[in-house]
Amino acid sequence: MPRLLAILLLCLAFWATPAAALTLSPAEQAWLKAHPQLSLGIDASWPPFEFRDSQGHYQGLAAGYVQLIEKRLQIKLLPVEPSSWSEVLAGAKTGRIDLLPGVMATPERQRDLAFTRPYLDFPIVIIAHLGGPQPRRLEDLYGLKVAVVQDYAPHELLRTRNPDLNLLPVPSVNAALQAVATGQADALVGDLASSVWSMRQLKLEGLYISGETPYRYQLAMAARHSQATLIGILDKLFAELTPGEIETLQEPWIGGVLDRREVWQEVLLYGLPALLAVLLVLAAVLRINRRLRQEVSNRKALEQQLRISEQHYRGLVESLNAVAWEMRLDDYRFTYVSPQAVKLLGYPLSDWFQPGFWQDHLHPDDAEAALSYSRGESQQGHDHNLDYRMLAADGRPVWIRDIITLSTLDGAQVMRGLMIDISEARQAEDRFSSVFHHCPDILVIARRSDGVLLALNHTFEQQLGISSAQALGKTATDLDIWGVPGIGSDLLQRMQGQALNNVEMLFRRRNGELFTGLISAQPIELDGSAALVVAVRDITELKRTQQQLQVSEEKFAKAFHASPDGLLITRLSDGRLLEANEGFCLITGYDLSQVVGRTTSDIGLWANLDDRDRMIELVRSQGMARDFRAWICTRTGTRRLGELAAQPIMIDDEPCMLTIARDITERQLMQERLHQAATVFESTAEGVMITDLDQRISAVNRAFSEITGYSEAEALGQSPRLLSSGQHDSAFYAAMWHQLAAEGHWQGEIWNRRKNGEIYPEWLTISAVRDQSDSITHFVGVFADISTLKQAQARLDYQAHHDPLTGLPNRLLFENRLNAALSDARTDDGQGAVLFLDLDRFKHINDSLGHPVGDMLLKSIATRLREQLRDIDTVARLGGDEFIVLLPGLHQPRDAERVATKLLACFSAPFQAEQHEFFISASIGISLFPEDGNDVATLVKNADAAMYSAKAKGRNRTEFYTRSLTFQATERMTLEHELRRAIERNELSLHYQPKLCLSTQKLIGAEALLRWRHPVFGDIPPDRFIPLAEENGMILQLGDWALQEACRQLSEWQSCHAPFGPLSVNLSGSQLRQAQLAEHIAGMLSDFGLDASKLQLEITESFIMNQAEEALFILHELKALGLQLAIDDFGTGYSSLSYLKRLPLDILKIDKSFIQGLPEDQDDAAITRAIIALGRSLQFTVIAEGVETKAQEVFLAAEGCQQIQGYVVSRPLSAESFASNFLGPLPIGSTEKAPV
């Protein structure tokens, strides 16, 4: 191993060219000057690389390099020590830490960090346990649980390059070794140095290095990429270190570790099975010696051949890895020495030929014996072998095996021989022989065929009482060692092909005493013969101790499990529960099987994990923890307060903790209640008064004085009658005291008087206080001033029963009053009426002028309605523009009609809202009781149906309920429901009505009109479902569908028919108020490939006039797209001519109401002429809709109207009929329009 270290140092020195001084560039010098102090991220638990010793000093190989850096660069490196290596690594990546002194580069780390060249290279090895799997290579780890240190380089390498491995990350090297030793993991993958160091420190039984991985642990330093200058400086510094400096830095920390890698004590730590491996090595040494003897024999034969040919002899022996020599027998002076002599002892060849060289360089302890033995054998003419030591030129002793033969040369006796360096073999033999003979367990080597003992150690002689002279050459059966007669042959047969591991058996000593031992055996080959290495450990005392411990544990277990308090034993390192008692289960709700073997974190025991850390810190610093309070969580998730006591104990040489837990939740709650009661008494906002049985006040609180005005001194000793208001009679107080006596408490509202004479309401609770004998000792009165509450209740009651906008009763109050009126009517045989009033066209006002104006109008209407009614009548607002009136105590139905007429009449005068003046009307439906219903719901529903009948008959009128209206209301609801499903059921369609140019009598466009065909009700006219859609909000969905369908149809016609003019589509007010309407239409045109000029949008005059500025903005946006814009129903919306000329319109469409009377009706004719003239003067195209007769067509043509639309041209047609009747084919190669 020293040679391996030397090679490693030479490799490092290969790129580390020595230099007299560190040469830095100006930029590097400036960087060091700007950074005189850097933070250093260290891993304080990674010996021998870096760690804190018992005094807290920073030690290790990396620490040595850090000191060198500080000295050479004249900077200060300040250690930063987060709680884990993961935090250290994260700090370096984020820049909180400037430098990592000992870290390996991995692809994952290189994304954030820059690394120096490695200053140390170690293998990454596999550590296993002799009692488990024996992985030799990385491939053997698949299927095993492999421990790795969290976020160390082996963890990152295996995680990324071998993702299928079953990895068990642990916090430290020690924890990883313990995991393998305890069977939690099958193997550990880690660097060689820290693993061997920790194995030596922990002395864990049965661990050894079972193999190596293909990865190397290349230790370097690292910083963020932004600190590349620092990395370059460090590389220069490391490159200029001399091999001597590197050895000085590394030898104290890794030299010894590497040497011990091959030492038995480090590889097999005190485990009995490990001794077998030692014996295998010893057996190998014996085999080497035997082979060496065989080589000696071979070399004797060679010597005979050498005598034949001197020349051949010299050429051959000088090529041997031994020293061939020849010396005179008379004076032991060398006459020939082969060149290997220089390598053997280090002396030049000339020295060997000096007189007395051999004798002078014999080891003093061996000189006399060697000379004596050699002379004696030589005098007798015997060839002989001799082992002895000679002193080398550097003073070290060298073991030599000398193979000597005698011969005659020119009549003189000479000796010739071979000197073989056996220093390493002797050292190994001495070392392993010492281990064999001084092992505390019985060790023997036996012949496998018959069990004859070939070798045994001193422990065999001591424990069995049989000497080696008596035992060698005999079997264990011959020596009567087996405690069970006849077992020897069976056991020998069993060991022929397999090993034994820790088999418990009885053995017999020479004096007949039996003892229990663990026997292990391993088959070996010894000099070509089958043999066995057998080890036996006497566990008699261990068994006796175990029995005593078992008795002790039984006693402890009984006490442990009988304790009413919760007891648990946990492992100090990770909180794993090793044992718990029933008391713990009662507190937490777990079964023992659910907790033993799991950590307290796994079961979520600690409500706050910091509490566990604080308790462990107390145990470590003070030796125990007492009266420690912490919240713990039960199995159901509820929290209980525990009072804990803990102290450390050792179990199987592992630090553990015994904890006693007592549930003090109820006790704590009681203490808190007592404290709260005292605090509440003084700080509560409610007055508290305590009296004795004589009705004398014995205690009051601060709130009592604040509420009543009486101080504590003024109240004590007085009677509670001090507060009497005189509002309650004696019967009230008698009932109070009667309930107190019977039930022990009384609660209710009472009026009392303050010291200043003010009477106020209070909510009073009086409770009797009893002693242990259930006798009343005191009365406690708790009261609150509810003056403000009463006022708030009154406000809330008003708000709950009145409309917040108008102040009128709301639906709830109306229904209460109607229920009361119905009850009175049933009792008195009376009658009354319900009037449902709905404003006509109020929605247009809201849409055009906004809700603030609408709200002001509703307030004015509410005031005017209230003025028309009697005090006993009720007008309520149901919401929106709906009002409902209750008329109780009527004499006849005509009374209801008179009131309804009066209400309609009040709308004749205009209403003022801001700067606007409104003329508005209402429709009223009337239901009578008891004729039309005897409950609230029926009467309201029937009045609502009558109101819709009034609207259907022209608005601004009243209607009495009839039974037929129920059907109409039901039909309306059904229609509304069906309309919501019409689109998804594909019941809607567009029909197309052509437009005719009066001057050319040709088709110049068409209008898309929405139609609904219901599968049951058939064709439903637009004037039935369009108003309904406007009321329920579906008009937006219908309008968008119509626009989409019109564009789709127009696109289809465009592909196969000649152009026929723009297609017009009506836009509702709701659509026009859509956000980003222009963008929506532009997208639609783009989707269907339509030019904007092909689409004409019709907007009602009422929307344009009511939404003046908004309409102007919207129309300009639409016009910017290239669309044609038409004003629809012109003449019905009171257009302002000054405003009209500002609009970007193309077409003015005369409402059909003015066309119907043409040409006979002079008024209609005059209006139509004026509209045509106006349109032409404003450069609008004028079109008349609803033209049904030829006479109307002739009149319009004569007056200058340009286009017409109506039945005189065609009824609205389906898309197919319209195409077949009005659209011609698209001529190939022609752009001419097809004729109509």
PDB file of C-alpha atoms in Angstrom, residues 458-615:
ATOM      1  CA  HIS A 458      -3.500 -21.208  21.780  1.00  0.00           C
ATOM      2  CA  THR A 459      -7.185 -20.537  22.500  1.00  0.00           C
ATOM      3  CA  PHE A 460      -7.931 -24.149  21.555  1.00  0.00           C
ATOM      4  CA  GLU A 461      -5.507 -25.345  24.207  1.00  0.00           C
ATOM      5  CA  GLN A 462      -6.729 -22.879  26.836  1.00  0.00           C
ATOM      6  CA  GLN A 463     -10.478 -23.364  26.425  1.00  0.00           C
ATOM      7  CA  LEU A 464     -10.564 -27.125  25.797  1.00  0.00           C
ATOM      8  CA  GLY A 465      -7.664 -28.049  28.092  1.00  0.00           C
ATOM      9  CA  ILE A 466      -6.004 -30.098  25.338  1.00  0.00           C
ATOM     10  CA  SER A 467      -2.444 -29.367  24.280  1.00  0.00           C
ATOM     11  CA  SER A 468      -1.409 -29.176  20.651  1.00  0.00           C
ATOM     12  CA  ALA A 469       0.797 -32.254  21.103  1.00  0.00           C
ATOM     13  CA  GLN A 470      -2.259 -34.204  22.245  1.00  0.00           C
ATOM     14  CA  ALA A 471      -4.563 -32.825  19.550  1.00  0.00           C
ATOM     15  CA  LEU A 472      -2.587 -32.667  16.307  1.00  0.00           C
ATOM     16  CA  GLY A 473      -3.075 -35.727  14.134  1.00  0.00           C
ATOM     17  CA  LYS A 474      -6.359 -36.642  15.814  1.00  0.00           C
ATOM     18  CA  THR A 475     -10.008 -35.797  15.058  1.00  0.00           C
ATOM     19  CA  ALA A 476     -12.439 -33.899  17.243  1.00  0.00           C
ATOM     20  CA  THR A 477     -14.297 -37.179  17.785  1.00  0.00           C
ATOM     21  CA  ASP A 478     -11.062 -38.804  18.968  1.00  0.00           C
ATOM     22  CA  LEU A 479     -10.620 -35.977  21.455  1.00  0.00           C
ATOM     23  CA  ASP A 480     -14.285 -36.232  22.621  1.00  0.00           C
ATOM     24  CA  ILE A 481     -14.879 -32.523  21.939  1.00  0.00           C
ATOM     25  CA  TRP A 482     -18.464 -32.822  20.651  1.00  0.00           C
ATOM     26  CA  GLY A 483     -21.127 -32.208  23.297  1.00  0.00           C
ATOM     27  CA  VAL A 484     -23.604 -34.358  21.369  1.00  0.00           C
ATOM     28  CA  PRO A 485     -22.224 -37.868  20.704  1.00  0.00           C
ATOM     29  CA  GLY A 486     -22.079 -38.984  17.072  1.00  0.00           C
ATOM     30  CA  ILE A 487     -22.534 -35.524  15.615  1.00  0.00           C
ATOM     31  CA  GLY A 488     -18.937 -35.237  14.342  1.00  0.00           C
ATOM     32  CA  SER A 489     -19.306 -37.433  11.263  1.00  0.00           C
ATOM     33  CA  ASP A 490     -22.578 -35.764  10.220  1.00  0.00           C
ATOM     34  CA  LEU A 491     -21.051 -32.341  10.648  1.00  0.00           C
ATOM     35  CA  LEU A 492     -17.924 -33.293   8.667  1.00  0.00           C
ATOM     36  CA  GLN A 493     -20.102 -34.616   5.876  1.00  0.00           C
ATOM     37  CA  ARG A 494     -22.064 -31.355   5.865  1.00  0.00           C
ATOM     38  CA  MET A 495     -18.860 -29.294   5.585  1.00  0.00           C
ATOM     39  CA  GLN A 496     -17.572 -31.205   2.545  1.00  0.00           C
ATOM     40  CA  GLY A 497     -19.182 -28.922   0.001  1.00  0.00           C
ATOM     41  CA  GLN A 498     -20.434 -25.870   1.852  1.00  0.00           C
ATOM     42  CA  ALA A 499     -19.504 -23.403   4.539  1.00  0.00           C
ATOM     43  CA  LEU A 500     -21.002 -23.141   8.019  1.00  0.00           C
ATOM     44  CA  ASN A 501     -21.929 -19.785   9.506  1.00  0.00           C
ATOM     45  CA  ASN A 502     -22.564 -19.324  13.243  1.00  0.00           C
ATOM     46  CA  VAL A 503     -24.158 -22.687  14.006  1.00  0.00           C
ATOM     47  CA  GLU A 504     -24.883 -23.017  17.728  1.00  0.00           C
ATOM     48  CA  MET A 505     -23.669 -26.316  19.231  1.00  0.00           C
ATOM     49  CA  LEU A 506     -22.571 -27.926  22.504  1.00  0.00           C
ATOM     50  CA  PHE A 507     -18.859 -28.694  23.069  1.00  0.00           C
ATOM     51  CA  ARG A 508     -17.051 -30.601  25.800  1.00  0.00           C
ATOM     52  CA  ARG A 509     -13.855 -29.557  27.580  1.00  0.00           C
ATOM     53  CA  ARG A 510     -11.144 -32.004  28.717  1.00  0.00           C
ATOM     54  CA  ASN A 511     -12.618 -31.927  32.265  1.00  0.00           C
ATOM     55  CA  GLY A 512     -16.046 -32.917  30.940  1.00  0.00           C
ATOM     56  CA  GLU A 513     -17.616 -29.466  31.301  1.00  0.00           C
ATOM     57  CA  LEU A 514     -20.054 -28.588  28.499  1.00  0.00           C
ATOM     58  CA  PHE A 515     -20.189 -25.156  26.926  1.00  0.00           C
ATOM     59  CA  THR A 516     -22.145 -23.562  24.113  1.00  0.00           C
ATOM     60  CA  GLY A 517     -20.276 -22.368  21.063  1.00  0.00           C
ATOM     61  CA  LEU A 518     -20.906 -20.866  17.647  1.00  0.00           C
ATOM     62  CA  ILE A 519     -19.087 -22.841  14.966  1.00  0.00           C
ATOM     63  CA  SER A 520     -18.212 -21.522  11.511  1.00  0.00           C
ATOM     64  CA  ALA A 521     -16.252 -23.396   8.852  1.00  0.00           C
ATOM     65  CA  GLN A 522     -14.904 -22.657   5.397  1.00  0.00           C
ATOM     66  CA  PRO A 523     -13.533 -25.233   2.906  1.00  0.00           C
ATOM     67  CA  ILE A 524     -10.051 -24.352   1.515  1.00  0.00           C
ATOM     68  CA  GLU A 525      -7.338 -25.873  -0.643  1.00  0.00           C
ATOM     69  CA  LEU A 526      -4.033 -26.292   1.217  1.00  0.00           C
ATOM     70  CA  ASP A 527      -1.059 -27.406  -0.891  1.00  0.00           C
ATOM     71  CA  GLY A 528      -3.414 -29.183  -3.246  1.00  0.00           C
ATOM     72  CA  SER A 529      -5.206 -30.949  -0.396  1.00  0.00           C
ATOM     73  CA  ALA A 530      -8.778 -30.301   0.697  1.00  0.00           C
ATOM     74  CA  ALA A 531      -8.889 -28.718   4.143  1.00  0.00           C
ATOM     75  CA  LEU A 532     -11.207 -26.876   6.478  1.00  0.00           C
ATOM     76  CA  VAL A 533     -10.713 -23.696   8.479  1.00  0.00           C
ATOM     77  CA  VAL A 534     -12.915 -23.945  11.574  1.00  0.00           C
ATOM     78  CA  ALA A 535     -13.649 -21.260  14.189  1.00  0.00           C
ATOM     79  CA  VAL A 536     -15.547 -21.733  17.433  1.00  0.00           C
ATOM     80  CA  ARG A 537     -16.614 -18.940  19.778  1.00  0.00           C
ATOM     81  CA  ASP A 538     -17.542 -19.743  23.394  1.00  0.00           C
ATOM     82  CA  ILE A 539     -20.890 -18.028  24.014  1.00  0.00           C
ATOM     83  CA  THR A 540     -21.653 -19.657  27.351  1.00  0.00           C
ATOM     84  CA  GLU A 541     -21.396 -16.402  29.266  1.00  0.00           C
ATOM     85  CA  LEU A 542     -23.291 -14.616  26.517  1.00  0.00           C
ATOM     86  CA  LYS A 543     -26.133 -17.148  26.789  1.00  0.00           C
ATOM     87  CA  ARG A 544     -26.168 -16.809  30.582  1.00  0.00           C
ATOM     88  CA  THR A 545     -26.225 -13.039  30.268  1.00  0.00           C
ATOM     89  CA  GLN A 546     -28.985 -13.266  27.695  1.00  0.00           C
ATOM     90  CA  GLN A 547     -31.059 -15.390  30.047  1.00  0.00           C
ATOM     91  CA  GLN A 548     -30.516 -12.932  32.868  1.00  0.00           C
ATOM     92  CA  LEU A 549     -31.306 -10.105  30.524  1.00  0.00           C
ATOM     93  CA  GLN A 550     -34.455 -11.902  29.404  1.00  0.00           C
ATOM     94  CA  VAL A 551     -35.624 -12.194  33.030  1.00  0.00           C
ATOM     95  CA  SER A 552     -34.792  -8.545  33.550  1.00  0.00           C
ATOM     96  CA  GLU A 553     -36.529  -7.587  30.330  1.00  0.00           C
ATOM     97  CA  GLU A 554     -39.626  -9.521  31.355  1.00  0.00           C
ATOM     98  CA  LYS A 555     -39.767  -7.584  34.614  1.00  0.00           C
ATOM     99  CA  PHE A 556     -39.180  -4.346  32.770  1.00  0.00           C
ATOM    100  CA  ALA A 557     -41.767  -5.265  30.136  1.00  0.00           C
ATOM    101  CA  LYS A 558     -44.407  -5.941  32.794  1.00  0.00           C
ATOM    102  CA  ALA A 559     -43.723  -2.609  34.469  1.00  0.00           C
ATOM    103  CA  PHE A 560     -43.401  -0.929  31.066  1.00  0.00           C
ATOM    104  CA  HIS A 561     -46.733  -2.172  29.776  1.00  0.00           C
ATOM    105  CA  ALA A 562     -48.608  -1.808  33.099  1.00  0.00           C
ATOM    106  CA  SER A 563     -47.795   1.895  33.457  1.00  0.00           C
ATOM    107  CA  PRO A 564     -50.850   4.153  33.095  1.00  0.00           C
ATOM    108  CA  ASP A 565     -48.626   6.768  31.479  1.00  0.00           C
ATOM    109  CA  GLY A 566     -47.524   6.476  27.886  1.00  0.00           C
ATOM    110  CA  LEU A 567     -44.040   4.934  27.608  1.00  0.00           C
ATOM    111  CA  LEU A 568     -42.061   4.673  24.406  1.00  0.00           C
ATOM    112  CA  ILE A 569     -38.498   3.877  23.418  1.00  0.00           C
ATOM    113  CA  THR A 570     -37.178   5.593  20.320  1.00  0.00           C
ATOM    114  CA  ARG A 571     -33.912   5.579  18.474  1.00  0.00           C
ATOM    115  CA  LEU A 572     -32.203   8.899  19.091  1.00  0.00           C
ATOM    116  CA  SER A 573     -30.835   9.230  15.561  1.00  0.00           C
ATOM    117  CA  ASP A 574     -34.095   9.159  13.624  1.00  0.00           C
ATOM    118  CA  GLY A 575     -36.953   8.831  16.133  1.00  0.00           C
ATOM    119  CA  ARG A 576     -37.833   5.236  15.155  1.00  0.00           C
ATOM    120  CA  LEU A 577     -40.114   3.618  17.759  1.00  0.00           C
ATOM    121  CA  LEU A 578     -38.591   0.434  19.128  1.00  0.00           C
ATOM    122  CA  GLU A 579     -41.248  -0.188  21.785  1.00  0.00           C
ATOM    123  CA  ALA A 580     -44.373   1.451  23.203  1.00  0.00           C
ATOM    124  CA  ASN A 581     -46.899   0.517  25.865  1.00  0.00           C
ATOM    125  CA  GLU A 582     -50.684   0.459  26.098  1.00  0.00           C
ATOM    126  CA  GLY A 583     -50.700   3.824  27.828  1.00  0.00           C
ATOM    127  CA  PHE A 584     -49.122   5.369  24.726  1.00  0.00           C
ATOM    128  CA  CYS A 585     -51.729   3.640  22.552  1.00  0.00           C
ATOM    129  CA  LEU A 586     -54.559   5.005  24.742  1.00  0.00           C
ATOM    130  CA  ILE A 587     -53.220   8.540  24.360  1.00  0.00           C
ATOM    131  CA  THR A 588     -52.585   8.394  20.597  1.00  0.00           C
ATOM    132  CA  GLY A 589     -55.244   5.917  19.425  1.00  0.00           C
ATOM    133  CA  TYR A 590     -52.713   3.724  17.568  1.00  0.00           C
ATOM    134  CA  ASP A 591     -52.264  -0.030  17.854  1.00  0.00           C
ATOM    135  CA  LEU A 592     -48.747  -1.201  18.709  1.00  0.00           C
ATOM    136  CA  SER A 593     -48.463  -2.830  15.292  1.00  0.00           C
ATOM    137  CA  GLN A 594     -49.071   0.549  13.670  1.00  0.00           C
ATOM    138  CA  VAL A 595     -46.217   2.361  15.411  1.00  0.00           C
ATOM    139  CA  VAL A 596     -43.395  -0.043  16.280  1.00  0.00           C
ATOM    140  CA  GLY A 597     -40.740   0.122  13.590  1.00  0.00           C
ATOM    141  CA  ARG A 598     -41.915   3.487  12.264  1.00  0.00           C
ATOM    142  CA  THR A 599     -40.512   6.882  13.141  1.00  0.00           C
ATOM    143  CA  THR A 600     -42.423   9.525  15.058  1.00  0.00           C
ATOM    144  CA  SER A 601     -42.331  11.587  11.853  1.00  0.00           C
ATOM    145  CA  ASP A 602     -43.864   8.715   9.864  1.00  0.00           C
ATOM    146  CA  ILE A 603     -46.913   8.593  12.130  1.00  0.00           C
ATOM    147  CA  GLY A 604     -47.066  12.380  12.477  1.00  0.00           C
ATOM    148  CA  LEU A 605     -46.769  12.222  16.264  1.00  0.00           C
ATOM    149  CA  TRP A 606     -45.323  15.695  16.758  1.00  0.00           C
ATOM    150  CA  ALA A 607     -47.638  18.577  15.979  1.00  0.00           C
ATOM    151  CA  ASN A 608     -44.466  20.647  15.709  1.00  0.00           C
ATOM    152  CA  LEU A 609     -41.250  18.790  14.815  1.00  0.00           C
ATOM    153  CA  ASP A 610     -39.241  21.584  16.428  1.00  0.00           C
ATOM    154  CA  ASP A 611     -40.535  20.338  19.801  1.00  0.00           C
ATOM    155  CA  ARG A 612     -38.755  17.001  19.277  1.00  0.00           C
ATOM    156  CA  ASP A 613     -35.523  18.779  18.398  1.00  0.00           C
ATOM    157  CA  ARG A 614     -35.748  20.967  21.517  1.00  0.00           C
ATOM    158  CA  MET A 615     -36.426  17.962  23.770  1.00  0.00           C
TER     159      MET A 615
END
